[in-house]
CSV table of N, CA and C and ligand atoms in Angstrom, one decimal:
chain,number,residue,atom,x,y,z
A,1,MET,N,-85.9,-84.2,69.8
A,1,MET,CA,-85.9,-84.0,71.3
A,1,MET,C,-87.0,-84.7,71.9
A,2,ILE,N,-86.7,-85.4,73.0
A,2,ILE,CA,-87.8,-86.0,73.8
A,2,ILE,C,-87.8,-85.4,75.2
A,3,LYS,N,-88.9,-85.2,75.7
A,3,LYS,CA,-89.0,-84.5,77.0
A,3,LYS,C,-88.6,-85.5,78.1
A,4,ARG,N,-88.1,-85.0,79.2
A,4,ARG,CA,-87.7,-85.9,80.4
A,4,ARG,C,-89.0,-86.6,80.9
A,5,SER,N,-90.1,-85.9,80.9
A,5,SER,CA,-91.4,-86.5,81.4
A,5,SER,C,-91.8,-87.6,80.5
A,6,GLU,N,-91.6,-87.5,79.2
A,6,GLU,CA,-91.9,-88.6,78.2
A,6,GLU,C,-91.0,-89.8,78.5
A,7,VAL,N,-89.8,-89.5,78.8
A,7,VAL,CA,-88.8,-90.6,79.1
A,7,VAL,C,-89.4,-91.4,80.3
A,8,GLU,N,-89.8,-90.7,81.3
A,8,GLU,CA,-90.3,-91.4,82.5
A,8,GLU,C,-91.5,-92.1,82.2
A,9,THR,N,-92.5,-91.5,81.5
A,9,THR,CA,-93.7,-92.2,81.1
A,9,THR,C,-93.4,-93.5,80.3
A,10,GLY,N,-92.5,-93.3,79.4
A,10,GLY,CA,-92.1,-94.5,78.5
A,10,GLY,C,-91.5,-95.6,79.3
A,11,ARG,N,-90.7,-95.3,80.2
A,11,ARG,CA,-90.1,-96.3,81.1
A,11,ARG,C,-91.1,-97.1,81.9
A,12,GLU,N,-92.0,-96.3,82.5
A,12,GLU,CA,-93.1,-96.9,83.3
A,12,GLU,C,-93.9,-97.8,82.5
A,13,ALA,N,-94.3,-97.4,81.3
A,13,ALA,CA,-95.1,-98.2,80.4
A,13,ALA,C,-94.4,-99.4,80.0
A,14,ALA,N,-93.1,-99.3,79.7
A,14,ALA,CA,-92.3,-100.5,79.3
A,14,ALA,C,-92.2,-101.5,80.4
A,15,VAL,N,-92.0,-101.0,81.6
A,15,VAL,CA,-91.9,-101.9,82.8
A,15,VAL,C,-93.2,-102.7,83.0
A,16,ASP,N,-94.3,-102.0,82.8
A,16,ASP,CA,-95.7,-102.6,82.8
A,16,ASP,C,-95.8,-103.7,81.8
A,17,LEU,N,-95.4,-103.4,80.6
A,17,LEU,CA,-95.5,-104.4,79.5
A,17,LEU,C,-94.6,-105.6,79.8
A,18,LEU,N,-93.4,-105.3,80.3
A,18,LEU,CA,-92.5,-106.4,80.6
A,18,LEU,C,-93.1,-107.3,81.7
A,19,LYS,N,-93.8,-106.7,82.7
A,19,LYS,CA,-94.4,-107.5,83.7
A,19,LYS,C,-95.5,-108.5,83.1
A,20,LYS,N,-96.2,-107.9,82.1
A,20,LYS,CA,-97.2,-108.8,81.5
A,20,LYS,C,-96.6,-109.9,80.7
A,21,ALA,N,-95.3,-109.6,80.2
A,21,ALA,CA,-94.6,-110.7,79.5
A,21,ALA,C,-93.9,-111.6,80.5
A,22,HIS,N,-94.0,-111.4,81.8
A,22,HIS,CA,-93.3,-112.1,82.8
A,22,HIS,C,-91.8,-112.1,82.6
A,23,ILE,N,-91.3,-110.9,82.3
A,23,ILE,CA,-89.9,-110.7,82.1
A,23,ILE,C,-89.4,-109.7,83.2
A,24,MET,N,-88.4,-110.1,84.0
A,24,MET,CA,-87.9,-109.3,85.0
A,24,MET,C,-86.6,-108.6,84.6
A,25,LEU,N,-86.5,-107.3,85.0
A,25,LEU,CA,-85.2,-106.6,84.7
A,25,LEU,C,-84.5,-106.3,86.0
A,26,SER,N,-83.2,-106.2,85.9
A,26,SER,CA,-82.4,-105.8,87.1
A,26,SER,C,-82.6,-104.3,87.2
A,27,ASP,N,-82.3,-103.7,88.4
A,27,ASP,CA,-82.4,-102.3,88.6
A,27,ASP,C,-81.6,-101.6,87.5
A,28,ALA,N,-80.4,-102.1,87.3
A,28,ALA,CA,-79.5,-101.4,86.3
A,28,ALA,C,-80.1,-101.4,84.9
A,29,GLU,N,-80.7,-102.5,84.5
A,29,GLU,CA,-81.4,-102.6,83.2
A,29,GLU,C,-82.6,-101.6,83.1
A,30,ARG,N,-83.3,-101.5,84.2
A,30,ARG,CA,-84.4,-100.6,84.2
A,30,ARG,C,-84.0,-99.2,84.1
A,31,MET,N,-82.9,-98.8,84.9
A,31,MET,CA,-82.4,-97.5,84.9
A,31,MET,C,-81.9,-97.1,83.5
A,32,SER,N,-81.4,-98.1,82.7
A,32,SER,CA,-80.8,-97.7,81.4
A,32,SER,C,-81.7,-98.0,80.3
A,33,LEU,N,-83.0,-98.3,80.6
A,33,LEU,CA,-84.0,-98.6,79.6
A,33,LEU,C,-84.1,-97.3,78.7
A,34,GLU,N,-83.9,-97.5,77.4
A,34,GLU,CA,-83.9,-96.3,76.5
A,34,GLU,C,-85.3,-96.0,76.0
A,35,VAL,N,-85.7,-94.8,76.1
A,35,VAL,CA,-86.9,-94.3,75.5
A,35,VAL,C,-86.5,-93.4,74.3
A,36,ALA,N,-86.8,-93.9,73.1
A,36,ALA,CA,-86.2,-93.3,71.9
A,36,ALA,C,-87.4,-92.6,71.1
A,37,ASP,N,-87.1,-91.4,70.7
A,37,ASP,CA,-88.0,-90.7,69.7
A,37,ASP,C,-87.4,-90.6,68.4
A,38,PHE,N,-86.1,-91.1,68.2
A,38,PHE,CA,-85.4,-91.0,67.0
A,38,PHE,C,-85.2,-89.6,66.4
A,39,GLY,N,-85.3,-88.7,67.4
A,39,GLY,CA,-85.1,-87.3,67.0
A,39,GLY,C,-86.3,-86.7,66.2
A,40,LEU,N,-87.4,-87.4,66.2
A,40,LEU,CA,-88.6,-87.0,65.4
A,40,LEU,C,-89.5,-86.1,66.2
A,41,THR,N,-89.3,-86.0,67.5
A,41,THR,CA,-90.2,-85.2,68.4
A,41,THR,C,-91.7,-85.6,68.2
A,42,ASN,N,-91.9,-86.9,68.0
A,42,ASN,CA,-93.3,-87.4,67.7
A,42,ASN,C,-93.6,-88.6,68.6
A,43,TRP,N,-92.9,-88.7,69.8
A,43,TRP,CA,-93.2,-89.7,70.7
A,43,TRP,C,-94.5,-89.5,71.3
A,44,PRO,N,-95.4,-90.5,71.6
A,44,PRO,CA,-95.2,-91.9,71.4
A,44,PRO,C,-95.6,-92.5,70.0
A,45,ALA,N,-96.0,-91.6,69.1
A,45,ALA,CA,-96.5,-92.2,67.8
A,45,ALA,C,-95.3,-92.9,67.1
A,46,GLU,N,-94.2,-92.2,67.0
A,46,GLU,CA,-93.0,-92.8,66.4
A,46,GLU,C,-91.9,-92.9,67.5
A,47,GLY,N,-91.6,-94.1,68.0
A,47,GLY,CA,-90.6,-94.2,69.0
A,47,GLY,C,-90.6,-95.6,69.5
A,48,SER,N,-89.8,-95.9,70.6
A,48,SER,CA,-89.8,-97.2,71.2
A,48,SER,C,-89.1,-97.2,72.5
A,49,GLN,N,-89.3,-98.2,73.3
A,49,GLN,CA,-88.6,-98.4,74.5
A,49,GLN,C,-87.7,-99.6,74.4
A,50,ILE,N,-86.4,-99.5,74.7
A,50,ILE,CA,-85.5,-100.6,74.4
A,50,ILE,C,-84.7,-100.9,75.7
A,51,ALA,N,-84.7,-102.1,76.1
A,51,ALA,CA,-83.8,-102.6,77.2
A,51,ALA,C,-82.7,-103.4,76.6
A,52,THR,N,-81.5,-103.1,76.9
A,52,THR,CA,-80.4,-103.9,76.3
A,52,THR,C,-80.0,-104.9,77.4
A,53,ILE,N,-80.0,-106.2,77.1
A,53,ILE,CA,-79.7,-107.2,78.0
A,53,ILE,C,-78.3,-107.7,77.8
A,54,VAL,N,-78.0,-107.9,76.6
A,54,VAL,CA,-76.6,-108.4,76.2
A,54,VAL,C,-76.2,-107.6,75.0
A,55,ASN,N,-75.0,-107.1,75.0
A,55,ASN,CA,-74.4,-106.3,73.9
A,55,ASN,C,-72.9,-106.5,73.9
A,56,THR,N,-72.4,-107.6,73.2
A,56,THR,CA,-71.0,-107.8,73.1
A,56,THR,C,-70.6,-107.6,71.7
A,57,ASP,N,-69.3,-107.9,71.4
A,57,ASP,CA,-68.8,-107.8,70.1
A,57,ASP,C,-69.4,-108.8,69.1
A,58,ARG,N,-70.0,-109.9,69.7
A,58,ARG,CA,-70.6,-110.9,68.9
A,58,ARG,C,-72.1,-111.0,68.8
A,59,ILE,N,-72.7,-110.8,70.0
A,59,ILE,CA,-74.2,-111.0,70.0
A,59,ILE,C,-74.9,-109.9,70.8
A,60,GLY,N,-76.2,-109.8,70.5
A,60,GLY,CA,-77.0,-108.8,71.2
A,60,GLY,C,-78.3,-109.4,71.6
A,61,LEU,N,-78.8,-109.0,72.7
A,61,LEU,CA,-80.2,-109.4,73.1
A,61,LEU,C,-80.9,-108.1,73.7
A,62,LYS,N,-81.9,-107.7,73.0
A,62,LYS,CA,-82.6,-106.5,73.4
A,62,LYS,C,-84.1,-106.9,73.6
A,63,LEU,N,-84.8,-106.1,74.4
A,63,LEU,CA,-86.2,-106.2,74.6
A,63,LEU,C,-86.8,-104.9,74.0
A,64,ILE,N,-87.6,-105.0,73.0
A,64,ILE,CA,-88.2,-103.8,72.4
A,64,ILE,C,-89.7,-103.8,72.9
A,65,CYS,N,-90.0,-102.7,73.6
A,65,CYS,CA,-91.4,-102.6,74.1
A,65,CYS,C,-92.1,-101.5,73.3
A,66,LEU,N,-93.2,-101.8,72.8
A,66,LEU,CA,-94.0,-100.9,71.9
A,66,LEU,C,-95.3,-100.6,72.6
A,67,LEU,N,-95.7,-99.4,72.7
A,67,LEU,CA,-97.0,-99.0,73.2
A,67,LEU,C,-98.0,-99.3,72.1
A,68,PRO,N,-99.3,-99.4,72.5
A,68,PRO,CA,-100.3,-99.6,71.4
A,68,PRO,C,-100.2,-98.7,70.3
A,69,GLY,N,-100.0,-99.2,69.1
A,69,GLY,CA,-99.9,-98.4,67.9
A,69,GLY,C,-98.6,-97.6,67.7
A,70,GLN,N,-97.7,-97.7,68.6
A,70,GLN,CA,-96.4,-97.0,68.5
A,70,GLN,C,-95.5,-97.7,67.4
A,71,THR,N,-94.9,-96.8,66.6
A,71,THR,CA,-94.1,-97.3,65.4
A,71,THR,C,-92.6,-97.1,65.6
A,72,LEU,N,-91.9,-98.2,65.4
A,72,LEU,CA,-90.4,-98.1,65.3
A,72,LEU,C,-90.1,-97.9,63.8
A,73,PRO,N,-89.5,-96.8,63.5
A,73,PRO,CA,-89.3,-96.4,62.1
A,73,PRO,C,-88.5,-97.4,61.2
A,74,GLU,N,-88.7,-97.3,59.9
A,74,GLU,CA,-88.1,-98.2,59.0
A,74,GLU,C,-86.6,-98.1,58.9
A,75,HIS,N,-85.9,-99.2,59.0
A,75,HIS,CA,-84.5,-99.2,59.0
A,75,HIS,C,-84.0,-100.6,58.5
A,76,TRP,N,-82.7,-100.7,58.3
A,76,TRP,CA,-82.1,-102.0,58.0
A,76,TRP,C,-80.7,-102.0,58.6
A,77,HIS,N,-80.1,-103.2,58.6
A,77,HIS,CA,-78.8,-103.4,59.2
A,77,HIS,C,-77.8,-103.8,58.2
A,78,THR,N,-76.9,-102.9,58.0
A,78,THR,CA,-75.9,-103.0,56.9
A,78,THR,C,-74.5,-103.4,57.5
A,79,ALA,N,-73.6,-103.9,56.6
A,79,ALA,CA,-72.3,-104.1,57.0
A,79,ALA,C,-71.6,-102.8,57.3
A,80,ILE,N,-70.8,-102.8,58.3
A,80,ILE,CA,-70.0,-101.6,58.6
A,80,ILE,C,-68.6,-102.0,58.8
A,81,GLY,N,-67.7,-101.6,57.9
A,81,GLY,CA,-66.3,-102.0,57.9
A,81,GLY,C,-66.3,-103.5,57.8
A,82,ASP,N,-65.6,-104.1,58.7
A,82,ASP,CA,-65.4,-105.6,58.7
A,82,ASP,C,-66.6,-106.3,59.4
A,83,THR,N,-67.5,-105.5,60.0
A,83,THR,CA,-68.6,-106.1,60.8
A,83,THR,C,-69.7,-106.4,59.8
A,84,PRO,N,-70.1,-107.6,59.6
A,84,PRO,CA,-71.3,-107.9,58.7
A,84,PRO,C,-72.6,-107.3,59.3
A,85,GLY,N,-73.5,-107.0,58.4
A,85,GLY,CA,-74.8,-106.5,58.8
A,85,GLY,C,-75.4,-107.5,59.9
A,86,LYS,N,-76.2,-106.9,60.8
A,86,LYS,CA,-76.8,-107.7,61.9
A,86,LYS,C,-77.9,-108.6,61.4
A,87,GLU,N,-77.8,-109.9,61.7
A,87,GLU,CA,-78.9,-110.8,61.5
A,87,GLU,C,-79.8,-110.7,62.8
A,88,GLU,N,-81.1,-110.6,62.6
A,88,GLU,CA,-81.9,-110.3,63.7
A,88,GLU,C,-83.1,-111.2,63.7
A,89,THR,N,-83.3,-111.9,64.9
A,89,THR,CA,-84.5,-112.7,65.1
A,89,THR,C,-85.4,-111.9,66.0
A,90,LEU,N,-86.7,-111.7,65.6
A,90,LEU,CA,-87.7,-111.0,66.4
A,90,LEU,C,-88.6,-112.1,67.0
A,91,ARG,N,-88.8,-112.2,68.3
A,91,ARG,CA,-89.6,-113.2,68.9
A,91,ARG,C,-90.6,-112.4,69.8
A,92,VAL,N,-91.9,-112.6,69.6
A,92,VAL,CA,-92.8,-111.9,70.4
A,92,VAL,C,-93.0,-112.5,71.8
A,93,ALA,N,-92.8,-111.7,72.8
A,93,ALA,CA,-93.0,-112.2,74.2
A,93,ALA,C,-94.3,-111.9,74.8
A,94,TYR,N,-94.9,-110.8,74.3
A,94,TYR,CA,-96.2,-110.4,74.8
A,94,TYR,C,-97.0,-109.6,73.7
A,95,GLY,N,-98.2,-109.9,73.5
A,95,GLY,CA,-99.1,-109.1,72.6
A,95,GLY,C,-98.9,-109.5,71.1
A,96,THR,N,-99.2,-108.6,70.2
A,96,THR,CA,-99.1,-108.8,68.8
A,96,THR,C,-98.2,-107.8,68.2
A,97,LEU,N,-97.3,-108.3,67.3
A,97,LEU,CA,-96.4,-107.4,66.6
A,97,LEU,C,-96.9,-107.3,65.2
A,98,ARG,N,-96.9,-106.0,64.7
A,98,ARG,CA,-97.2,-105.7,63.3
A,98,ARG,C,-95.8,-105.4,62.7
A,99,LEU,N,-95.4,-106.3,61.8
A,99,LEU,CA,-94.0,-106.2,61.2
A,99,LEU,C,-94.2,-105.9,59.7
A,100,TYR,N,-93.4,-105.0,59.1
A,100,TYR,CA,-93.6,-104.6,57.7
A,100,TYR,C,-92.3,-104.9,57.0
A,101,LEU,N,-92.4,-105.7,55.9
A,101,LEU,CA,-91.2,-106.1,55.1
A,101,LEU,C,-91.5,-105.7,53.7
A,102,PRO,N,-90.4,-105.8,52.9
A,102,PRO,CA,-90.6,-105.6,51.4
A,102,PRO,C,-91.5,-106.7,50.9
A,103,GLY,N,-92.3,-106.4,49.9
A,103,GLY,CA,-93.1,-107.4,49.2
A,103,GLY,C,-94.5,-106.8,48.8
A,104,VAL,N,-95.4,-107.7,48.6
A,104,VAL,CA,-96.7,-107.3,48.1
A,104,VAL,C,-97.4,-106.3,49.1
A,105,GLU,N,-97.9,-105.2,48.6
A,105,GLU,CA,-98.5,-104.2,49.4
A,105,GLU,C,-99.8,-104.8,50.1
A,106,MET,N,-99.8,-104.8,51.4
A,106,MET,CA,-101.0,-105.4,52.1
A,106,MET,C,-100.9,-105.0,53.6
A,107,ILE,N,-101.6,-103.9,53.9
A,107,ILE,CA,-101.6,-103.5,55.3
A,107,ILE,C,-103.1,-103.5,55.8
A,108,LEU,N,-103.3,-104.4,56.7
A,108,LEU,CA,-104.7,-104.6,57.2
A,108,LEU,C,-104.9,-104.1,58.6
A,109,GLU,N,-104.0,-104.5,59.6
A,109,GLU,CA,-104.2,-104.2,61.0
A,109,GLU,C,-103.5,-102.9,61.4
A,110,GLY,N,-102.4,-102.6,60.8
A,110,GLY,CA,-101.6,-101.4,61.2
A,110,GLY,C,-101.9,-100.2,60.4
A,111,ARG,N,-101.0,-99.2,60.6
A,111,ARG,CA,-101.2,-98.0,59.7
A,111,ARG,C,-99.8,-97.3,59.7
A,112,ILE,N,-99.5,-96.6,58.6
A,112,ILE,CA,-98.3,-95.8,58.5
A,112,ILE,C,-98.6,-94.5,59.3
A,113,PRO,N,-97.6,-94.1,60.0
A,113,PRO,CA,-97.8,-92.8,60.8
A,113,PRO,C,-98.2,-91.7,59.8
A,114,GLU,N,-99.1,-90.9,60.3
A,114,GLU,CA,-99.7,-89.8,59.4
A,114,GLU,C,-98.7,-89.0,58.7
A,115,GLY,N,-98.9,-88.9,57.4
A,115,GLY,CA,-98.0,-88.0,56.6
A,115,GLY,C,-96.6,-88.5,56.3
A,116,LYS,N,-96.3,-89.8,56.7
A,116,LYS,CA,-95.0,-90.3,56.6
A,116,LYS,C,-94.9,-91.4,55.5
A,117,GLU,N,-95.8,-91.5,54.6
A,117,GLU,CA,-95.8,-92.5,53.6
A,117,GLU,C,-94.5,-92.6,52.9
A,118,PRO,N,-93.8,-91.5,52.5
A,118,PRO,CA,-92.6,-91.6,51.7
A,118,PRO,C,-91.4,-92.4,52.4
A,119,VAL,N,-91.4,-92.4,53.8
A,119,VAL,CA,-90.3,-93.0,54.5
A,119,VAL,C,-90.7,-94.3,55.2
A,120,TYR,N,-91.9,-94.8,54.8
A,120,TYR,CA,-92.3,-96.2,55.2
A,120,TYR,C,-92.6,-96.9,53.9
A,121,THR,N,-91.5,-97.5,53.3
A,121,THR,CA,-91.6,-98.1,52.0
A,121,THR,C,-92.1,-99.6,52.1
A,122,CYS,N,-91.8,-100.2,53.2
A,122,CYS,CA,-92.2,-101.7,53.3
A,122,CYS,C,-93.7,-101.7,53.6
A,123,ARG,N,-94.4,-102.4,52.8
A,123,ARG,CA,-95.9,-102.4,53.0
A,123,ARG,C,-96.5,-103.9,53.1
A,124,ASN,N,-95.6,-104.8,53.3
A,124,ASN,CA,-96.1,-106.2,53.4
A,124,ASN,C,-96.2,-106.6,54.9
A,125,GLU,N,-97.4,-106.6,55.4
A,125,GLU,CA,-97.7,-106.8,56.8
A,125,GLU,C,-97.5,-108.3,57.2
A,126,VAL,N,-96.8,-108.5,58.3
A,126,VAL,CA,-96.7,-109.8,58.9
A,126,VAL,C,-97.1,-109.6,60.4
A,127,ILE,N,-98.2,-110.4,60.8
A,127,ILE,CA,-98.7,-110.3,62.1
A,127,ILE,C,-98.1,-111.5,62.9
A,128,LEU,N,-97.4,-111.2,64.0
A,128,LEU,CA,-96.8,-112.2,64.8
A,128,LEU,C,-97.4,-112.1,66.3
A,129,ARG,N,-97.8,-113.2,66.8
A,129,ARG,CA,-98.4,-113.2,68.2
A,129,ARG,C,-97.5,-114.1,69.0
A,130,ALA,N,-97.3,-113.7,70.3
A,130,ALA,CA,-96.5,-114.5,71.2
A,130,ALA,C,-96.9,-115.9,71.2
A,131,PRO,N,-96.0,-116.9,71.0
A,131,PRO,CA,-94.6,-116.8,71.0
A,131,PRO,C,-94.0,-117.0,69.6
A,132,GLU,N,-94.6,-116.4,68.6
A,132,GLU,CA,-94.1,-116.5,67.2
A,132,GLU,C,-92.8,-115.7,67.0
A,133,GLN,N,-92.0,-116.1,66.0
A,133,GLN,CA,-90.8,-115.4,65.8
A,133,GLN,C,-90.4,-115.5,64.3
A,134,ILE,N,-89.5,-114.6,63.9
A,134,ILE,CA,-89.1,-114.5,62.5
A,134,ILE,C,-87.6,-114.1,62.5
A,135,THR,N,-86.9,-114.6,61.5
A,135,THR,CA,-85.4,-114.2,61.4
A,135,THR,C,-85.3,-113.4,60.1
A,136,LEU,N,-84.7,-112.2,60.3
A,136,LEU,CA,-84.5,-111.3,59.1
A,136,LEU,C,-83.0,-111.4,58.7
A,137,ILE,N,-82.8,-111.7,57.4
A,137,ILE,CA,-81.4,-111.7,57.0
A,137,ILE,C,-80.9,-110.3,56.9
A,138,PRO,N,-79.5,-110.1,57.1
A,138,PRO,CA,-79.0,-108.8,57.1
A,138,PRO,C,-79.4,-108.0,55.8
A,139,GLY,N,-79.7,-106.7,56.0
A,139,GLY,CA,-80.0,-105.9,54.9
A,139,GLY,C,-81.5,-105.8,54.6
A,140,THR,N,-82.3,-106.6,55.2
A,140,THR,CA,-83.8,-106.6,55.0
A,140,THR,C,-84.3,-105.3,55.6
A,141,LYS,N,-85.0,-104.5,54.8
A,141,LYS,CA,-85.6,-103.3,55.4
A,141,LYS,C,-86.8,-103.7,56.2
A,142,HIS,N,-87.1,-103.0,57.3
A,142,HIS,CA,-88.3,-103.4,58.1
A,142,HIS,C,-88.6,-102.2,59.1
A,143,TRP,N,-89.9,-102.2,59.4
A,143,TRP,CA,-90.4,-101.4,60.5
A,143,TRP,C,-91.4,-102.1,61.2
A,144,MET,N,-91.8,-101.7,62.4
A,144,MET,CA,-92.7,-102.4,63.2
A,144,MET,C,-93.6,-101.5,64.1
A,145,GLN,N,-94.7,-102.1,64.5
A,145,GLN,CA,-95.7,-101.3,65.3
A,145,GLN,C,-96.3,-102.2,66.4
A,146,GLY,N,-96.6,-101.6,67.5
A,146,GLY,CA,-97.2,-102.3,68.6
A,146,GLY,C,-98.6,-102.6,68.3
A,147,GLY,N,-99.1,-103.7,68.8
A,147,GLY,CA,-100.5,-104.1,68.6
A,147,GLY,C,-101.4,-103.4,69.6
A,148,ALA,N,-102.7,-103.7,69.6
A,148,ALA,CA,-103.7,-103.0,70.4
A,148,ALA,C,-103.4,-103.0,71.9
A,149,GLU,N,-102.8,-104.0,72.4
A,149,GLU,CA,-102.5,-104.1,73.9
A,149,GLU,C,-101.1,-103.8,74.2
A,150,GLY,N,-100.3,-103.3,73.2
A,150,GLY,CA,-98.9,-103.1,73.5
A,150,GLY,C,-98.2,-104.4,73.2
A,151,THR,N,-96.9,-104.3,73.0
A,151,THR,CA,-96.1,-105.5,72.5
A,151,THR,C,-94.7,-105.5,73.1
A,152,VAL,N,-94.3,-106.7,73.5
A,152,VAL,CA,-92.9,-106.9,73.9
A,152,VAL,C,-92.3,-107.9,72.9
A,153,VAL,N,-91.1,-107.5,72.4
A,153,VAL,CA,-90.4,-108.4,71.4
A,153,VAL,C,-89.0,-108.5,71.8
A,154,TYR,N,-88.5,-109.8,71.8
A,154,TYR,CA,-87.1,-110.0,71.9
A,154,TYR,C,-86.4,-109.8,70.6
A,155,SER,N,-85.3,-109.0,70.6
A,155,SER,CA,-84.5,-108.9,69.4
A,155,SER,C,-83.2,-109.6,69.7
A,156,ILE,N,-83.0,-110.8,69.0
A,156,ILE,CA,-81.8,-111.6,69.3
A,156,ILE,C,-81.0,-111.5,68.0
A,157,SER,N,-79.8,-111.1,68.2
A,157,SER,CA,-79.0,-110.7,67.0
A,157,SER,C,-77.5,-111.0,67.1
A,158,SER,N,-76.9,-111.0,65.9
A,158,SER,CA,-75.5,-110.9,65.9
A,158,SER,C,-75.1,-109.5,66.3
A,159,ALA,N,-73.8,-109.2,66.4
A,159,ALA,CA,-73.3,-108.0,66.9
A,159,ALA,C,-74.1,-106.8,66.5
A,160,ALA,N,-74.6,-106.0,67.4
A,160,ALA,CA,-75.4,-104.9,67.1
A,160,ALA,C,-74.6,-103.7,66.6
A,161,THR,N,-75.0,-103.2,65.4
A,161,THR,CA,-74.3,-102.0,64.9
A,161,THR,C,-75.3,-100.8,64.9
A,162,CYS,N,-76.3,-101.0,65.8
A,162,CYS,CA,-77.5,-100.1,65.8
A,162,CYS,C,-77.2,-98.6,65.6
A,163,PRO,N,-76.2,-98.0,66.4
A,163,PRO,CA,-76.1,-96.6,66.4
A,163,PRO,C,-75.7,-96.1,64.9
A,164,LEU,N,-75.2,-97.0,64.1
A,164,LEU,CA,-74.8,-96.6,62.7
A,164,LEU,C,-75.8,-97.1,61.6
A,165,ASP,N,-76.8,-97.8,62.0
A,165,ASP,CA,-77.7,-98.4,61.0
A,165,ASP,C,-78.5,-97.3,60.3
A,166,PRO,N,-78.7,-97.5,59.0
A,166,PRO,CA,-79.5,-96.5,58.3
A,166,PRO,C,-81.0,-96.6,58.5
A,167,PHE,N,-81.7,-95.5,58.5
A,167,PHE,CA,-83.1,-95.4,58.5
A,167,PHE,C,-83.6,-94.8,57.2
A,168,THR,N,-84.8,-95.1,56.8
A,168,THR,CA,-85.3,-94.5,55.5
A,168,THR,C,-85.5,-93.0,55.7
A,169,ASP,N,-86.0,-92.6,56.9
A,169,ASP,CA,-86.3,-91.2,57.1
A,169,ASP,C,-85.0,-90.4,57.4
A,170,PRO,N,-84.6,-89.5,56.5
A,170,PRO,CA,-83.3,-88.9,56.7
A,170,PRO,C,-83.3,-87.9,57.8
A,171,THR,N,-84.5,-87.6,58.5
A,171,THR,CA,-84.5,-86.7,59.6
A,171,THR,C,-84.2,-87.4,60.9
A,172,ILE,N,-84.1,-88.7,60.9
A,172,ILE,CA,-83.9,-89.5,62.1
A,172,ILE,C,-82.5,-89.3,62.7
A,173,LYS,N,-82.5,-89.1,64.0
A,173,LYS,CA,-81.2,-89.1,64.8
A,173,LYS,C,-81.4,-90.3,65.8
A,174,ARG,N,-80.5,-91.3,65.6
A,174,ARG,CA,-80.7,-92.5,66.4
A,174,ARG,C,-80.5,-92.3,67.9
A,175,MET,N,-79.5,-91.5,68.3
A,175,MET,CA,-79.2,-91.4,69.7
A,175,MET,C,-80.2,-90.3,70.3
A,176,PRO,N,-80.9,-90.7,71.3
A,176,PRO,CA,-81.9,-89.7,71.9
A,176,PRO,C,-81.2,-88.5,72.5
A,177,GLU,N,-81.9,-87.4,72.3
A,177,GLU,CA,-81.5,-86.1,73.0
A,177,GLU,C,-82.7,-85.8,73.9
A,178,ILE,N,-82.4,-85.8,75.2
A,178,ILE,CA,-83.4,-85.5,76.2
A,178,ILE,C,-83.5,-84.1,76.6
A,179,MET,N,-84.7,-83.5,76.5
A,179,MET,CA,-84.9,-82.1,76.9
A,179,MET,C,-85.2,-82.1,78.5
A,180,GLU,N,-84.2,-81.7,79.3
A,180,GLU,CA,-84.3,-81.8,80.7
A,180,GLU,C,-85.3,-80.7,81.2
A,181,GLY,N,-85.9,-81.0,82.3
A,181,GLY,CA,-86.8,-80.0,83.0
A,181,GLY,C,-88.1,-79.8,82.3
A,182,THR,N,-88.5,-80.9,81.5
A,182,THR,CA,-89.8,-80.8,80.8
A,182,THR,C,-90.6,-82.1,81.0
B,1,LIG,ZN1,-84.0,-104.0,63.1
């Protein structure tokens, strides 16, 4: 559960970061900007702010806004029925992205959220600064974290299957539940 007040704070912070990235949103995009806690009730440590710009049966374009040190939990994009797993390119629009992939254990700049070591298995740190980008082939496990000044990342992908994509942490609920009046 995420509090209504946290949703509002998250949206404002995301709009600020987007301004720094010189990215404009329409009113409708701003109103629908998702503030996610992934059901962990640990926002802003584990969470993210996501604006969906394009989401068709074939392609997706999202803007992922991360607060300083905020972590988007480990997940991967698998095939669902006839829909192949999502291929995703991450391109940094503002700040520094800490991205974690399978491979040699090496974490220098970022950190695993406290007490969550078992559900953050990717330990190979890749630091990307605007305007660097990386393409992840479908099925690659990954998690990411905002840099010291906050981070804006374009996620350019084939058809988004996000609501069904698996996370390593079994307690995650992808669709946010907002606690009104708080
Ligand atoms: Zn992803």
